[in-house]
Short mmCIF file of C-alpha atoms in Angstrom, two decimals:
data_model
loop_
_atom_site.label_atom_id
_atom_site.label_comp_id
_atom_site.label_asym_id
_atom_site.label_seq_id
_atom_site.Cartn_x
_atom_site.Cartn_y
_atom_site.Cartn_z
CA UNK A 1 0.00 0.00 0.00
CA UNK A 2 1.42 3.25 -0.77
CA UNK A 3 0.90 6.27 1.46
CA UNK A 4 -1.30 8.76 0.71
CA UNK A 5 1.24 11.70 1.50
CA UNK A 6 3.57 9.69 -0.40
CA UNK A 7 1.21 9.73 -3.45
CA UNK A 8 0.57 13.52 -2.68
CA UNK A 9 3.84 14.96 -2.97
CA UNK A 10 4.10 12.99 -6.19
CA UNK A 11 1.05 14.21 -7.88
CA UNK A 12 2.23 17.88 -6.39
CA UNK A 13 5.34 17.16 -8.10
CA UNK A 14 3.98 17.08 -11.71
CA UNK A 15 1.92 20.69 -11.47
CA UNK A 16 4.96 22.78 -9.59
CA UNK A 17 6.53 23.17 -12.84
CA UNK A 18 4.31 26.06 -13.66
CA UNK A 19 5.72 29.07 -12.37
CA UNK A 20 2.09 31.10 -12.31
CA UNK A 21 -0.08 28.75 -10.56
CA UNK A 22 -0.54 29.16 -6.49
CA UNK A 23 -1.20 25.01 -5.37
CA UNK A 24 -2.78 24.84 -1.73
CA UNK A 25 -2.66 21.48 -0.51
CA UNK A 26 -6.10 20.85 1.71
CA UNK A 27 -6.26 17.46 3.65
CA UNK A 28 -6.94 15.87 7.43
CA UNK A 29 -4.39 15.02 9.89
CA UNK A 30 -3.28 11.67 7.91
CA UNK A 31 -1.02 14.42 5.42
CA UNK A 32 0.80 16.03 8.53
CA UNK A 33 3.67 14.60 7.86
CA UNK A 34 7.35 16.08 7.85
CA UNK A 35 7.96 14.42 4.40
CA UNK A 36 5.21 16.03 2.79
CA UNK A 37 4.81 19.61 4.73
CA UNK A 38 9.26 19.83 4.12
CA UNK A 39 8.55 19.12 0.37
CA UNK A 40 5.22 21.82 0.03
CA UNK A 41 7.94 24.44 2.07
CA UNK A 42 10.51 23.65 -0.77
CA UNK A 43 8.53 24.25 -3.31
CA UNK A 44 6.42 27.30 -3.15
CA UNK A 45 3.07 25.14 -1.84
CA UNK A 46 1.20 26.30 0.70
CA UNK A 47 -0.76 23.59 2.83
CA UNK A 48 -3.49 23.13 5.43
CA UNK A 49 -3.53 19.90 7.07
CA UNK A 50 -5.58 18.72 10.25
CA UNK A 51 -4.16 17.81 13.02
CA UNK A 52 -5.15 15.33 15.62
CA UNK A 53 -6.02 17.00 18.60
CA UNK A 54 -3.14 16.11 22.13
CA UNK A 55 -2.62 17.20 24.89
CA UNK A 56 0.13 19.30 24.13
CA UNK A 57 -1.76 20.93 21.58
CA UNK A 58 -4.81 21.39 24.28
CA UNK A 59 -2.50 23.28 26.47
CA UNK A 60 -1.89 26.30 24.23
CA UNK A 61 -5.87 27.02 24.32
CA UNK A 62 -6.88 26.29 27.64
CA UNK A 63 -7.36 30.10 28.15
CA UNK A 64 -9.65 30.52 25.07
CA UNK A 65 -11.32 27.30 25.70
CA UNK A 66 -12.46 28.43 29.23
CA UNK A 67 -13.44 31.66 27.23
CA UNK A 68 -15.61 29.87 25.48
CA UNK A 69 -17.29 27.81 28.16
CA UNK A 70 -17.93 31.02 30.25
CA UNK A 71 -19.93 32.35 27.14
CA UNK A 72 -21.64 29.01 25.92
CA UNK A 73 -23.13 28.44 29.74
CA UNK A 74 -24.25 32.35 29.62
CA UNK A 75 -25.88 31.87 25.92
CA UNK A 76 -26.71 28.39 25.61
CA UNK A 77 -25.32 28.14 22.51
CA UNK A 78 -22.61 26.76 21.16
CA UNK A 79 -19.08 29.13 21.72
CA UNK A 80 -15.85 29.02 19.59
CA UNK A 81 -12.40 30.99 20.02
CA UNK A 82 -9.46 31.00 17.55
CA UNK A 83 -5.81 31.43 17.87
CA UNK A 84 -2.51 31.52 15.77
CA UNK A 85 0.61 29.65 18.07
CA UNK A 86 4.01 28.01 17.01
CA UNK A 87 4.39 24.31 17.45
CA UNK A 88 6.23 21.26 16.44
CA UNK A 89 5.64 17.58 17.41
CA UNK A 90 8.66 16.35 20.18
CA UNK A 91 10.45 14.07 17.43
CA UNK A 92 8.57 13.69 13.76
CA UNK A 93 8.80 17.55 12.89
CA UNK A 94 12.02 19.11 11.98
CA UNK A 95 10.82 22.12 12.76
CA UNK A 96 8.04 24.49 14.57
CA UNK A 97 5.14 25.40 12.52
CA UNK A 98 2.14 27.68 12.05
CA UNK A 99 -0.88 26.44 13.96
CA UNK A 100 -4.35 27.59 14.12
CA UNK A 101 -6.81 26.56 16.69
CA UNK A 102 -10.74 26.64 17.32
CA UNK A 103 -11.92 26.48 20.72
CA UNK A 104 -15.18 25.23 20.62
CA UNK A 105 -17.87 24.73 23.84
CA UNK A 106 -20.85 22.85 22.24
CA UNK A 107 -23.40 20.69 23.61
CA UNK A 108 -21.89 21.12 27.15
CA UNK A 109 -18.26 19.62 25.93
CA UNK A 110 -15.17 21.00 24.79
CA UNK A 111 -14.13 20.42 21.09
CA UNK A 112 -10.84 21.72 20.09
CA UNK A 113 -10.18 21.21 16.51
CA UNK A 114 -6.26 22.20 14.78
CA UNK A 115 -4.88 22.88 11.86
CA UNK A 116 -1.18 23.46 10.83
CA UNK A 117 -0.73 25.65 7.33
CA UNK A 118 2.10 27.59 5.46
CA UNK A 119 -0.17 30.39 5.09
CA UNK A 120 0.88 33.24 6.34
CA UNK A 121 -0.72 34.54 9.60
CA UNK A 122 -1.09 38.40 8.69
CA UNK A 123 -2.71 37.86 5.39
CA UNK A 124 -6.05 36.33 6.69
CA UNK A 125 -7.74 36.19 10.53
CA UNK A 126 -7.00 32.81 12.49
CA UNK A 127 -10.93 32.21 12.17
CA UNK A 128 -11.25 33.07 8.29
CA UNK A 129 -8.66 30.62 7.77
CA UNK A 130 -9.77 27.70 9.55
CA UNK A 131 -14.17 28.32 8.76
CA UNK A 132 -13.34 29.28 5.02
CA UNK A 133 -10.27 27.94 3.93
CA UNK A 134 -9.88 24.73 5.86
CA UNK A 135 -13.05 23.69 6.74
CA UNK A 136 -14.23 24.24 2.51
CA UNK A 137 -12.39 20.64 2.27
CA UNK A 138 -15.95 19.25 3.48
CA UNK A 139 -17.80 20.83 0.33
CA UNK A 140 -14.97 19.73 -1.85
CA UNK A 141 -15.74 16.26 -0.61
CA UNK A 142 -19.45 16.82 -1.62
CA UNK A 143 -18.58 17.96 -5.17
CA UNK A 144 -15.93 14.50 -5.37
CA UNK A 145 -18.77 12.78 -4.26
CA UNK A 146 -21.47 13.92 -6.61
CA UNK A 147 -18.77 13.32 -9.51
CA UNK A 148 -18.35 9.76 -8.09
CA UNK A 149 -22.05 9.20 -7.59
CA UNK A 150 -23.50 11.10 -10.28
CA UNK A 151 -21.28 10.96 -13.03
CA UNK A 152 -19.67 7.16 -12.20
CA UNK A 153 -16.14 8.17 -11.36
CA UNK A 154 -16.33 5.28 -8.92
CA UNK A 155 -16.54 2.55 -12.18
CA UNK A 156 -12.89 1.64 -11.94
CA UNK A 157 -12.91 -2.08 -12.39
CA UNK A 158 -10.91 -2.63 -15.40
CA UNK A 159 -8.27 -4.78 -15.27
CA UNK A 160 -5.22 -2.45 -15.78
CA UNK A 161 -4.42 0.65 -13.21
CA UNK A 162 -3.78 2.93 -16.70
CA UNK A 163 -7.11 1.98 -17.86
CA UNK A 164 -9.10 2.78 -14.18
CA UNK A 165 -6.96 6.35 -14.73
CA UNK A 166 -8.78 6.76 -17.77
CA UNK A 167 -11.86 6.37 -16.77
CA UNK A 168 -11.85 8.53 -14.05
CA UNK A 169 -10.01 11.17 -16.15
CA UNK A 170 -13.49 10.81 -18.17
CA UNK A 171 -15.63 11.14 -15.19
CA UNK A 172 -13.59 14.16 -14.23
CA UNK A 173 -14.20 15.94 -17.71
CA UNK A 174 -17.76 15.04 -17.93
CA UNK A 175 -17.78 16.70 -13.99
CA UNK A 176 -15.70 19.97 -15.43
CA UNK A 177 -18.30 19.77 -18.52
CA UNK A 178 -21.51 19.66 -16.35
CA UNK A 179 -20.56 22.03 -13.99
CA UNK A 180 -20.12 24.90 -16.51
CA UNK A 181 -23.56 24.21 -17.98
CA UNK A 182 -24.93 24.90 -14.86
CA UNK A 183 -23.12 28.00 -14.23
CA UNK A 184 -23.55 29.53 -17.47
CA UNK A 185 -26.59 27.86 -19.36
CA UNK A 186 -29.13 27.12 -15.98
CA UNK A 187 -28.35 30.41 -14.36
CA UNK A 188 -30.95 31.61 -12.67
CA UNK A 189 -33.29 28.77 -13.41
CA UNK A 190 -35.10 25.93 -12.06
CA UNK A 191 -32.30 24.08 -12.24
CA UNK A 192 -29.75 26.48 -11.53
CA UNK A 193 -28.69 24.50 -8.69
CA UNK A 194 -29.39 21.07 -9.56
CA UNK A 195 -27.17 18.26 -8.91
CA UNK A 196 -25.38 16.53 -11.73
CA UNK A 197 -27.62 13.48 -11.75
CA UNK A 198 -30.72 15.91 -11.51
CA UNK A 199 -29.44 17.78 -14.76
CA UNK A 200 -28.10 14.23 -16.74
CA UNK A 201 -32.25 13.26 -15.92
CA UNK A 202 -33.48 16.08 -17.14
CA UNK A 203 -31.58 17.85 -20.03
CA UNK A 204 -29.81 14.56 -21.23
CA UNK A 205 -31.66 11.62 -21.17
CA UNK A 206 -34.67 12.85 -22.79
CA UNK A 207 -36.40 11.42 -26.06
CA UNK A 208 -35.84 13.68 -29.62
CA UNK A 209 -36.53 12.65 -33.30
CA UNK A 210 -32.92 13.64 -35.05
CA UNK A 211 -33.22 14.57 -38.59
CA UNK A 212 -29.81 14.85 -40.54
CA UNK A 213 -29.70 16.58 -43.77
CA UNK A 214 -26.46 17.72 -45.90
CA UNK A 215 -27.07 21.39 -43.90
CA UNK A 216 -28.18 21.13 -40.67
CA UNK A 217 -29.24 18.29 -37.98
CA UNK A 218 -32.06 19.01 -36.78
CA UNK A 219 -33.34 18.02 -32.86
CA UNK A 220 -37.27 17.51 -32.76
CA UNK A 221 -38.39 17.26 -28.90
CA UNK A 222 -41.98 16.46 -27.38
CA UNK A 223 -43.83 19.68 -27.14
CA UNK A 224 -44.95 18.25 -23.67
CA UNK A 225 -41.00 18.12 -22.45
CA UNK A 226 -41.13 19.63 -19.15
CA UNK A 227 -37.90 20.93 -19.47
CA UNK A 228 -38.18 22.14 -22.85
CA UNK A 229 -37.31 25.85 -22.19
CA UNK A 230 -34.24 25.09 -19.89
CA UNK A 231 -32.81 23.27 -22.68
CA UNK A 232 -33.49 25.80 -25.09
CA UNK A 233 -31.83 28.50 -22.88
CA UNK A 234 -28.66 26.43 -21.73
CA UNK A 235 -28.53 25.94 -25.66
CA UNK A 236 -28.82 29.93 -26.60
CA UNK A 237 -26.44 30.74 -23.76
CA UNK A 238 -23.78 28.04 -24.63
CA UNK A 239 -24.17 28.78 -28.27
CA UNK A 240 -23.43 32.81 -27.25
CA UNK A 241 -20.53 32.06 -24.71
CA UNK A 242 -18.59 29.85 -27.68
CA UNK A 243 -18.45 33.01 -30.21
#
């Protein structure tokens, strides 16, 4: 089995050739590594990785924790602090490194939650960081998973590892593909926010009589489609965004 940091730093490896394009690195606690975080700093890649929570780690926020329990027993609601500190692990680092912490009081019980990044602390608030940066790698998981579920990126039982790439390649184009008809062709419709599946149902898979003459092909669709005038405005709009 090969590691997934391991496999990370490769696939890092192939884009860092590019001088113009910023890579950020977004991933739990299993990509903390000192392999991986050493290779981002050597390279111009910024990172934000989990970290599991220790007690080492506690002790930096106990202050803003008890912050936030003083305010959650006052409110009743849930009560979160954040902070920037410097810290390294006793052996595996070989360094100190940027850390940002939420210290959260919910449901009666403390829960901490860290992050270590490259980025740097006076360009964005510890809390912008960890709610908008970091914690986006939860929608990014939705979006993988709608291309998986939706689209069939998870159809990787060929026989050959090359031929599972392709096929996922595919998945990942059709996923590009899709997701620009809905921004430009469904905006503000009834599908404008439709998942992929919902828009394959409805704009794809639907019955037309094709006529094909030396000029033109022509599309003939039921006059009782019920999505007849979403696909005739993704159409118009595609047609005008390709001049």
């Amino acid at each position: 089995t090969i590691s997934p940091r391991i496999t990370a730093t490769r696939d890092a490896a192939r884009v860092t050739t590019r001088p113009k394009l910023r890579i950020v690195l977004r991933a739990d606690s299993g990509f903390a590594r000192e392999e991986l975080m050493a290779w981002c700093e050597q390279n111009a890649v910024d990172y934000l990785f989990g970290l599991a929570r220790n007690v080492r780690l506690a002790r930096h926020i106990a202050a803003e924790l008890e912050q936030a329990r003083a305010e959650s027993s006052l409110t009743s609601r849930p009560a979160r602090r954040f902070k920037y500190f410097l810290w390294s692990t006793r052996k595996s680092w070989g360094r100190r490194r940027r850390v940002v912490a939420k210290a959260e009081w919910t449901q009666g019980e403390a829960n901490p939650r860290f992050v270590v990044t490259s980025l740097d602390a006076e360009a964005r608030p510890a809390q912008s960081l960890y709610e908008d940066l970091y914690c986006a790698r939860g929608e990014m998981e939705n979006r993988i998973k709608e291309c998986q579920l939706d689209l069939f990126a998870d159809r990787t039982s060929a026989a050959t590892t090359r031929a599972n790439q392709l096929r996922l390649w595919f998945a990942s184009m059709a996923y590009v593909l899709v997701r620009a008809l809905r921004r430009i062709g469904l905006a503000n419709t009834r599908l404008a926010r439709a998942s992929c599946a919902t828009i394959r149902r409805k704009l794809f898979k639907i019955g037309a009589r094709v006529s094909v003459s030396v000029r033109r092909i022509r599309l003939a669709m039921n006059s009782a489609c019920p999505f007849q005038r979403e696909w005739a405005l993704t159409y118009a709009r595609l047609s005008a965004a390709a001049i």
